[in-house]
Tab-separated table of C-alpha atoms and ligand atoms in Angstrom:
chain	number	residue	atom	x	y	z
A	8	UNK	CA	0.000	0.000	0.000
A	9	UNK	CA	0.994	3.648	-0.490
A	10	UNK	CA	2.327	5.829	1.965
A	11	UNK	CA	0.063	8.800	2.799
A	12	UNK	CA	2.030	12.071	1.918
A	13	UNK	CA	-0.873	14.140	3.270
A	14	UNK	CA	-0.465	12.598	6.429
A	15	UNK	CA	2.951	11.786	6.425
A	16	UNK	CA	2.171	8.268	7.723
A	17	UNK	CA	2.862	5.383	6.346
A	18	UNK	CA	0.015	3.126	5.568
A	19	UNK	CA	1.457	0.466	8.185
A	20	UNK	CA	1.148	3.420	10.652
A	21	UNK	CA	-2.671	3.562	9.889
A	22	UNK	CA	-3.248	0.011	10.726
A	23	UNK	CA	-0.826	0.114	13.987
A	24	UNK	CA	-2.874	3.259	15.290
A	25	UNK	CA	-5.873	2.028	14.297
A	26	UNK	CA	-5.554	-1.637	15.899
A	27	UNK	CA	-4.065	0.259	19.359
A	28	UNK	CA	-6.865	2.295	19.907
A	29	UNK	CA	-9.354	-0.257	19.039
A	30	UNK	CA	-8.170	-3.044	21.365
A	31	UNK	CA	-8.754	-0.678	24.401
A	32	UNK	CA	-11.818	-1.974	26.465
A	33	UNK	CA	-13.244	2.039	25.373
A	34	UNK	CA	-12.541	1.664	21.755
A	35	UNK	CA	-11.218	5.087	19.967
A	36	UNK	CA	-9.811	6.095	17.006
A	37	UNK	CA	-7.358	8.830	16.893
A	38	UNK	CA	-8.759	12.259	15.783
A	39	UNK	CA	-5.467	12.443	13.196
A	40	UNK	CA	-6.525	10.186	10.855
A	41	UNK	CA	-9.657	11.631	9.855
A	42	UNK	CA	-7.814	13.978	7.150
A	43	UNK	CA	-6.920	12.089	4.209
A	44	UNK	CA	-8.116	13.701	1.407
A	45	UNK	CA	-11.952	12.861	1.497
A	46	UNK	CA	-11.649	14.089	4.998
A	47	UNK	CA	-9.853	17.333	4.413
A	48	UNK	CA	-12.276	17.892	1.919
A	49	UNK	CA	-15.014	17.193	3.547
A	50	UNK	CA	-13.426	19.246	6.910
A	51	UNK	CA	-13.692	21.720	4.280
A	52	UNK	CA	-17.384	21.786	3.934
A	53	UNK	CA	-17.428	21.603	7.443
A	54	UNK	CA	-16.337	25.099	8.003
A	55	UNK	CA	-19.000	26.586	5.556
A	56	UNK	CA	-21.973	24.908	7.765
A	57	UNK	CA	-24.302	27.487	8.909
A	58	UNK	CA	-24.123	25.543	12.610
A	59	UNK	CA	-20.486	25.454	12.569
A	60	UNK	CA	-19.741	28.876	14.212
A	61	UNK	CA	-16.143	28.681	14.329
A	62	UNK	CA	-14.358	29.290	11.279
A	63	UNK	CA	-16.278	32.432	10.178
A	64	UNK	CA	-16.448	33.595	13.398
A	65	UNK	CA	-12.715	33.433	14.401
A	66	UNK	CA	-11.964	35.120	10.860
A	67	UNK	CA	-14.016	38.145	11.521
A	68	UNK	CA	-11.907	38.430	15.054
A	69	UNK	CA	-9.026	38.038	13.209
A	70	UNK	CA	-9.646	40.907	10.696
A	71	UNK	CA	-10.487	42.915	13.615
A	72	UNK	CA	-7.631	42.557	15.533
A	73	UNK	CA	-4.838	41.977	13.185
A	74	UNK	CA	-3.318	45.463	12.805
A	75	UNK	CA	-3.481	45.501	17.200
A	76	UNK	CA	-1.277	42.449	17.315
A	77	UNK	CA	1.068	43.398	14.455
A	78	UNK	CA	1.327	46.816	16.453
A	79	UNK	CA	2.241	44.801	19.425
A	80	UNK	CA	5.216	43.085	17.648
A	81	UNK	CA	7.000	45.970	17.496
A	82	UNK	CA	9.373	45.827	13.855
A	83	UNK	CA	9.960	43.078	11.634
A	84	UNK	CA	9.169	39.689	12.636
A	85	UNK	CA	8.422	35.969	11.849
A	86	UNK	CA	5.480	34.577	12.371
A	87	UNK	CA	5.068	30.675	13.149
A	88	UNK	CA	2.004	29.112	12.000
A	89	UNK	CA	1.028	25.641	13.399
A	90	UNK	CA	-1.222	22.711	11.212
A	91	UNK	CA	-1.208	25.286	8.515
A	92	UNK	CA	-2.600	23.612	5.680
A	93	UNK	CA	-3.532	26.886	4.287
A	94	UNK	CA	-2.212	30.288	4.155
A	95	UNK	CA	-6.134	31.809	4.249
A	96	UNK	CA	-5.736	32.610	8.559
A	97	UNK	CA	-2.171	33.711	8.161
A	98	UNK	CA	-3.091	36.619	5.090
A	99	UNK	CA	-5.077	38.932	7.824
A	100	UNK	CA	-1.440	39.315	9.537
A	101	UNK	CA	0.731	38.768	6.922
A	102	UNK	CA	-0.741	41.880	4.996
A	103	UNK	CA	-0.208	44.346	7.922
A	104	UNK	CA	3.468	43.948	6.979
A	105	UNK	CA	5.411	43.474	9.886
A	106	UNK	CA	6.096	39.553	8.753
A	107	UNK	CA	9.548	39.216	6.668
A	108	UNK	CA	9.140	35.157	7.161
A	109	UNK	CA	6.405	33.077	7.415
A	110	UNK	CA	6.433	29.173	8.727
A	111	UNK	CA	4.186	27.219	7.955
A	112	UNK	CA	4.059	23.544	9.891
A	113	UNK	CA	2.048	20.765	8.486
A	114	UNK	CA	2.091	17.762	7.346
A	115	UNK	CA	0.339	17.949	4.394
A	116	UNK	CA	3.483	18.130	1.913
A	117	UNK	CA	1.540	18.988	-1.353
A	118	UNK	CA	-0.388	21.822	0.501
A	119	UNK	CA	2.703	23.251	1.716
A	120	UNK	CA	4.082	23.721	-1.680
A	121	UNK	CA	1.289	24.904	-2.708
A	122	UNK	CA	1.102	27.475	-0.299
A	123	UNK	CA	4.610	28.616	-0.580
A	124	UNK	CA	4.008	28.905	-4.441
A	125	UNK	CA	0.926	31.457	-4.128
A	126	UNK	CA	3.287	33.155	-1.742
A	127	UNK	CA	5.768	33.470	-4.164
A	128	UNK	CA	3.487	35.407	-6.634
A	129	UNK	CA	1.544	37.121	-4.407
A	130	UNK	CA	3.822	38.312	-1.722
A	131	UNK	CA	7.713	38.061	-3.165
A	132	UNK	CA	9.343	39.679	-0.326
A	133	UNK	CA	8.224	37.263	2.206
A	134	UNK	CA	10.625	34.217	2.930
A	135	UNK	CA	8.135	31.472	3.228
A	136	UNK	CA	10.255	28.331	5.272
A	137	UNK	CA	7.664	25.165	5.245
A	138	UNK	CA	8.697	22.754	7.792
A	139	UNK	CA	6.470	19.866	6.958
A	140	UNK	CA	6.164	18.054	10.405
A	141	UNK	CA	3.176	16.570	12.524
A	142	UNK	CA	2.947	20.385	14.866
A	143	UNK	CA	3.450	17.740	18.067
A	144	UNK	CA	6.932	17.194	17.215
A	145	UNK	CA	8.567	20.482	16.366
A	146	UNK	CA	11.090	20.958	19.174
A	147	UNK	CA	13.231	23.588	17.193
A	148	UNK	CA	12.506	25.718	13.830
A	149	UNK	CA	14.911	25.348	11.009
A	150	UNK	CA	18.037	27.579	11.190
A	151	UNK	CA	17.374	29.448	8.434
A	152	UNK	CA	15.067	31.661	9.679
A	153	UNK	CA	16.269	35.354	10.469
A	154	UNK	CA	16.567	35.952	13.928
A	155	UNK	CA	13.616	38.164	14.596
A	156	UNK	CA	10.876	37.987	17.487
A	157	UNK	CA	8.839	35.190	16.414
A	158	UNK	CA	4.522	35.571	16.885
A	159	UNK	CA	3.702	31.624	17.301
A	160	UNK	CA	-0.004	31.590	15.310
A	161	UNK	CA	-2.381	28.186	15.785
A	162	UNK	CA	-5.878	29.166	14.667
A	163	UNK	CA	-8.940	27.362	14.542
A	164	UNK	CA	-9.298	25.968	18.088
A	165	UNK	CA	-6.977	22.582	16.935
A	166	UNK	CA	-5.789	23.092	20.994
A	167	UNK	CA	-9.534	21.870	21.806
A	168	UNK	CA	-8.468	18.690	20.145
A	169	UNK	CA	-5.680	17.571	22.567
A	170	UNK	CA	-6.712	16.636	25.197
A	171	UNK	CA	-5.019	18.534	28.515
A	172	UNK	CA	-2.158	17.212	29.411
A	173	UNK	CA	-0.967	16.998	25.324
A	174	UNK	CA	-2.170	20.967	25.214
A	175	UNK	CA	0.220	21.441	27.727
A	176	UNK	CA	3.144	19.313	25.969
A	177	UNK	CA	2.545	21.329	22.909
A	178	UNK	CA	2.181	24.601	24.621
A	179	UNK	CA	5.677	23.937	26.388
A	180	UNK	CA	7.536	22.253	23.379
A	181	UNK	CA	6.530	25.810	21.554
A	182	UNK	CA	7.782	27.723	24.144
A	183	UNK	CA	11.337	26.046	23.647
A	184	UNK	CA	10.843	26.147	19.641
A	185	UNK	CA	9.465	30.054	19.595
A	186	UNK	CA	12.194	31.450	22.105
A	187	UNK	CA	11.449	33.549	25.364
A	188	UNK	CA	11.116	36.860	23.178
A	189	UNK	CA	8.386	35.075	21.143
A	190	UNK	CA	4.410	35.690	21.544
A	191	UNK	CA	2.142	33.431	20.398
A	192	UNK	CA	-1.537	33.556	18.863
A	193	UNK	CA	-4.334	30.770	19.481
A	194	UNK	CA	-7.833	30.190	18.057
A	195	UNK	CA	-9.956	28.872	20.896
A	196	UNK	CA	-13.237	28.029	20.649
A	197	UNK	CA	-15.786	28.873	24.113
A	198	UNK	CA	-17.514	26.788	26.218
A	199	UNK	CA	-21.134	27.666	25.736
A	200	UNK	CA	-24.721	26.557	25.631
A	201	UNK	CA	-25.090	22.261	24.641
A	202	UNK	CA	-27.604	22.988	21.993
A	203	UNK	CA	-25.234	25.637	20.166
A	204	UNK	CA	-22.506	23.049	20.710
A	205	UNK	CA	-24.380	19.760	19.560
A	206	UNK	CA	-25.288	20.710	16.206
A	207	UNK	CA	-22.233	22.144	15.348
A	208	UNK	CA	-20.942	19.036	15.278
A	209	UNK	CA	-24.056	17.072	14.302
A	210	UNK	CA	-25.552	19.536	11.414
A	211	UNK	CA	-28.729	18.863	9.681
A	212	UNK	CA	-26.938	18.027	5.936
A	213	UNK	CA	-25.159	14.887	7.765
A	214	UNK	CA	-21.634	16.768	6.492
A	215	UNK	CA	-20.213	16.256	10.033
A	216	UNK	CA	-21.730	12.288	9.912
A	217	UNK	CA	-19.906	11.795	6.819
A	218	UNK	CA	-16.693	13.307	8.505
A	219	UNK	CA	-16.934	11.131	10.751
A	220	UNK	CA	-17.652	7.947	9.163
A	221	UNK	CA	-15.073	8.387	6.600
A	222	UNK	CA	-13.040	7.071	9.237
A	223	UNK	CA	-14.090	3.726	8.799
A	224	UNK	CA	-13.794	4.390	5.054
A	225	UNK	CA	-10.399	5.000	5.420
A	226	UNK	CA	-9.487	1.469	7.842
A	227	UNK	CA	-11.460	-0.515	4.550
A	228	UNK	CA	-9.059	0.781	2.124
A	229	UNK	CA	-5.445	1.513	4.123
A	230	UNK	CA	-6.195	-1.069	7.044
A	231	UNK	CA	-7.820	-4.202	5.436
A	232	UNK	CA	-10.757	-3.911	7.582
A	233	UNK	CA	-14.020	-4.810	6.048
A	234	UNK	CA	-16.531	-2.508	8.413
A	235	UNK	CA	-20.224	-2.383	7.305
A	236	UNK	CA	-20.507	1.491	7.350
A	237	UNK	CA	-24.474	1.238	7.595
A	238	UNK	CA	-23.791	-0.460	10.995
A	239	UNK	CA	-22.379	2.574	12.457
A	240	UNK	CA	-23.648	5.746	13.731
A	241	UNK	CA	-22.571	9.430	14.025
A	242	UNK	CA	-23.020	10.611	17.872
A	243	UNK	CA	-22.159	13.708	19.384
A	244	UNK	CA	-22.531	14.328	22.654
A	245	UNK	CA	-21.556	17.548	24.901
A	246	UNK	CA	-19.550	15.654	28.377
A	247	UNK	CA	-19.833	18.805	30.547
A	248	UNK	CA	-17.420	17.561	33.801
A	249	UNK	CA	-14.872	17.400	30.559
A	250	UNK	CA	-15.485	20.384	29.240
A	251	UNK	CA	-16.105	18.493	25.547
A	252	UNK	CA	-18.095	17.417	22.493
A	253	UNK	CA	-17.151	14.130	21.946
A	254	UNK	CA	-17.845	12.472	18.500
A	255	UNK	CA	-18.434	8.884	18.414
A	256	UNK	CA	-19.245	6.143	16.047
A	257	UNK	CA	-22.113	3.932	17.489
A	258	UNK	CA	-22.179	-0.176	16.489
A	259	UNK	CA	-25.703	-0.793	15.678
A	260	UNK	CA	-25.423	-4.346	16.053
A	261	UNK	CA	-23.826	-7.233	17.666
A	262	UNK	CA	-20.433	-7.617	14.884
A	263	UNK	CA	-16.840	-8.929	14.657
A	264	UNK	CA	-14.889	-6.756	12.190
A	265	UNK	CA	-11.593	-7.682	10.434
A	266	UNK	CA	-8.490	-4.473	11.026
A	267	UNK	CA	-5.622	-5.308	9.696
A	268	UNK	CA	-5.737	-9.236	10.004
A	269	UNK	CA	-7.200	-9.047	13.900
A	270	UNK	CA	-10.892	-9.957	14.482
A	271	UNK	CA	-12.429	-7.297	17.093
A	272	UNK	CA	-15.906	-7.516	18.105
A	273	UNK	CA	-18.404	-4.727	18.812
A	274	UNK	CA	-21.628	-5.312	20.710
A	275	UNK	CA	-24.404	-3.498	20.014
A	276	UNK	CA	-24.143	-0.271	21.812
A	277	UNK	CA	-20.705	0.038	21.868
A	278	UNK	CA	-19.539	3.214	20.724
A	279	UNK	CA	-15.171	3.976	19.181
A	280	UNK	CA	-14.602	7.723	20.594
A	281	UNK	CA	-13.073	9.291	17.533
A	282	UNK	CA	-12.505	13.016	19.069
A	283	UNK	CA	-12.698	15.544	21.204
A	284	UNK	CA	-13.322	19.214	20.787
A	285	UNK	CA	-12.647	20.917	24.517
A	286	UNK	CA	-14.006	24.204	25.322
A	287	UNK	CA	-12.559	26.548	27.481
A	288	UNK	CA	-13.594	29.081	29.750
A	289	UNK	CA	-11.544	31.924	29.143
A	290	UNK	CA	-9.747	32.545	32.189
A	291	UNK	CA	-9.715	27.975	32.148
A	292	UNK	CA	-7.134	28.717	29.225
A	293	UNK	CA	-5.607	31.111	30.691
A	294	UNK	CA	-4.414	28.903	33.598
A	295	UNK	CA	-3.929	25.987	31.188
A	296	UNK	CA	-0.768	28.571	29.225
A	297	UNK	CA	0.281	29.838	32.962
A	298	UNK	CA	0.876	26.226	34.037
A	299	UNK	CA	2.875	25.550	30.222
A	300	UNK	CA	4.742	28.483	30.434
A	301	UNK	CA	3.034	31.201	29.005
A	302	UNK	CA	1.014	34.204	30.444
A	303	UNK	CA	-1.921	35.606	28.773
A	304	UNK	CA	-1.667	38.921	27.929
A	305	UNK	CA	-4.629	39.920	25.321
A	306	UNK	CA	-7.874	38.178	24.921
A	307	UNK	CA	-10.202	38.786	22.260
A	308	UNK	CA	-14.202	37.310	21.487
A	309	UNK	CA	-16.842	37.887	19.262
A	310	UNK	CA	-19.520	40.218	20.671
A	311	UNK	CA	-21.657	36.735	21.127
A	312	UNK	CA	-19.171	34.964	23.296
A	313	UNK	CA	-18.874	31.943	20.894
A	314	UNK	CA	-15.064	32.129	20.145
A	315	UNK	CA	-11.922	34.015	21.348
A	316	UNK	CA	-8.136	34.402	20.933
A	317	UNK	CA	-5.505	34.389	23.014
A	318	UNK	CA	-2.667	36.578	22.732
A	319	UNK	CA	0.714	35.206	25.268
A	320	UNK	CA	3.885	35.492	26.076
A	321	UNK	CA	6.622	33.748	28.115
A	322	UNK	CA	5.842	33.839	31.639
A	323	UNK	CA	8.579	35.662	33.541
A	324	UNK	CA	9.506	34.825	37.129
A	325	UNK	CA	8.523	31.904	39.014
B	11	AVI	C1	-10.030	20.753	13.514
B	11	AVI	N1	-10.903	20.916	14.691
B	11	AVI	C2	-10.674	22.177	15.364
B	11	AVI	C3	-12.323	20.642	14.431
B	11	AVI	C4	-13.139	20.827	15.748
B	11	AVI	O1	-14.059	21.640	15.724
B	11	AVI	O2	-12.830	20.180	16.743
B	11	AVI	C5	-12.553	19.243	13.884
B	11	AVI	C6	-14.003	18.903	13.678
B	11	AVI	N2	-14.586	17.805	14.035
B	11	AVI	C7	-15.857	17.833	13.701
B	11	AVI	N3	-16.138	18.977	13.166
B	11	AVI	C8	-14.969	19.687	13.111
């Protein structure tokens, strides 16, 4: 079988995370593989729901506050984007013109280049440095870059999808990659009312469904698993002592299913926790970055409290 350049992973590495998170007595899946290319795609149509608040609402903050955080960079800088399989978040601080290098982290190889070629046209004084890398593992930034403050820059509320303890890891290993005169940008979405929540990430066209399922789409093909996707369901349910939406794919029936030459069964019921989306209480975050590091010095939501950003920087003293 192929490798997966979108993912980087190697389709032995689908099978191997597959079958270890579905011989836990709680089966799961983990959240990563959902974006091969029928998932990015249809992540895509995801953000264009009308219940799916985020997107358009963190790119009206963005447009808002843009020139305010460029301001507060003070002179030419880099900024540092994390999962940036697009440069469409980026452009609203890019084009205030403080930015002589842009890095873009992902590792979706084809999108990078992409990327760095519409750069090229568009914006030929920018040094675009793609580091294609799974964001978890960037301990350092390649040496190349000038040695300017850096703005760190991870949109879209991809934090609500570790779960603590790996927000932390990340939020720490950036602190060591970015530097101590670094600040660092990040799209978090708010915890709010269940029935805004809920069909955000159960909408009415079945878009998120499909999302979802295409998990199981993905096992047949890269993992040899032969899963009857009628016998599944999409579920998503808001845990509230967690802070969460959970997604889940529900067995409909009694089942053994064959991944990747290993017979696992399924009773009815049973449910494979695919992801979690966390939302945080503002000041919740805020002691989440004190604990990795950072201190939060600018915070930034939408007039209806659905989404904010963060705006940190190293945390001096003890
Ligand atoms: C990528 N991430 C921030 C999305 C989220 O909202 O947690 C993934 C997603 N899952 C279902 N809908 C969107």
């Amino acid at each position: 079988m192929p490798d997966d350049p979108a993912l980087g992973l190697a389709a032995g590495s689908v099978a191997d995370a597959a079958l270890s998170g579905l011989l836990q007595p709680r089966k799961t899946l983990p959240a990563k593989l959902f974006y091969d290319e029928e998932g990015c795609r249809l992540f895509g149509r995801i953000t264009e729901l009308p219940e799916y608040y985020l997107t358009r609402t963190e790119r009206i903050l963005l447009a808002e506050i843009a020139p305010r955080v460029a301001a507060l960079m003070d002179g030419p800088s880099v900024l540092v984007e994390y999962g940036a399989s697009d440069e469409a978040k980026a452009e609203f601080l890019l084009r205030e013109g403080v930015f002589r290098a842009y890095v873009p982290i992902d590792v979706a190889v084809p999108q990078l280049q992409q990327m760095r070629a519409r750069l090229r046209e568009r914006r030929p004084d920018l040094m675009v440095c793609m580091v294609p890398a799974d964001f978890m593992e960037v301990a350092a930034l390649p040496t190349e870059i000038p040695p300017l403050p850096r703005l760190g820059f991870f949109p879209g509320s991809t934090i609500g999808n570790l779960d603590p303890p790996e927000a932390q890891r990340f939020l720490r290993q950036a602190l060591g990659a970015l530097g101590h005169e670094a600040a660092f940008l990040i799209g978090v979405d708010l915890r709010k009312d269940p029935a805004v929540l809920v069909p955000a990430y159960d909408d009415a066209q079945g878009v998120t469904a499909a999302f979802n399922r295409n998990l199981l789409v993905r096992l047949n093909r890269e993992a040899g698993a032969n899963f009857d996707l009628t016998a599944f369901a999409h579920r998503a349910e808001w845990n509230d002592e967690a802070s969460r939406i959970e997604m889940h794919l529900v067995c409909l029936r009694d089942q053994t299913v064959r991944v990747a030459g290993q017979m696992i069964h399924f009773a009815r019921g049973e449910t494979i926790h695919t992801e979690s989306s966390y939302k945080y209480a503002p000041e919740r975050f805020a002691a989440l970055a004190e604990e990795s590091g950072w201190h939060c010095t600018e915070l930034w939501n939408d007039p209806a409290r659905l989404f904010s950003l963060h705006l940190l920087e190293p945390r001096r003293g003890p």
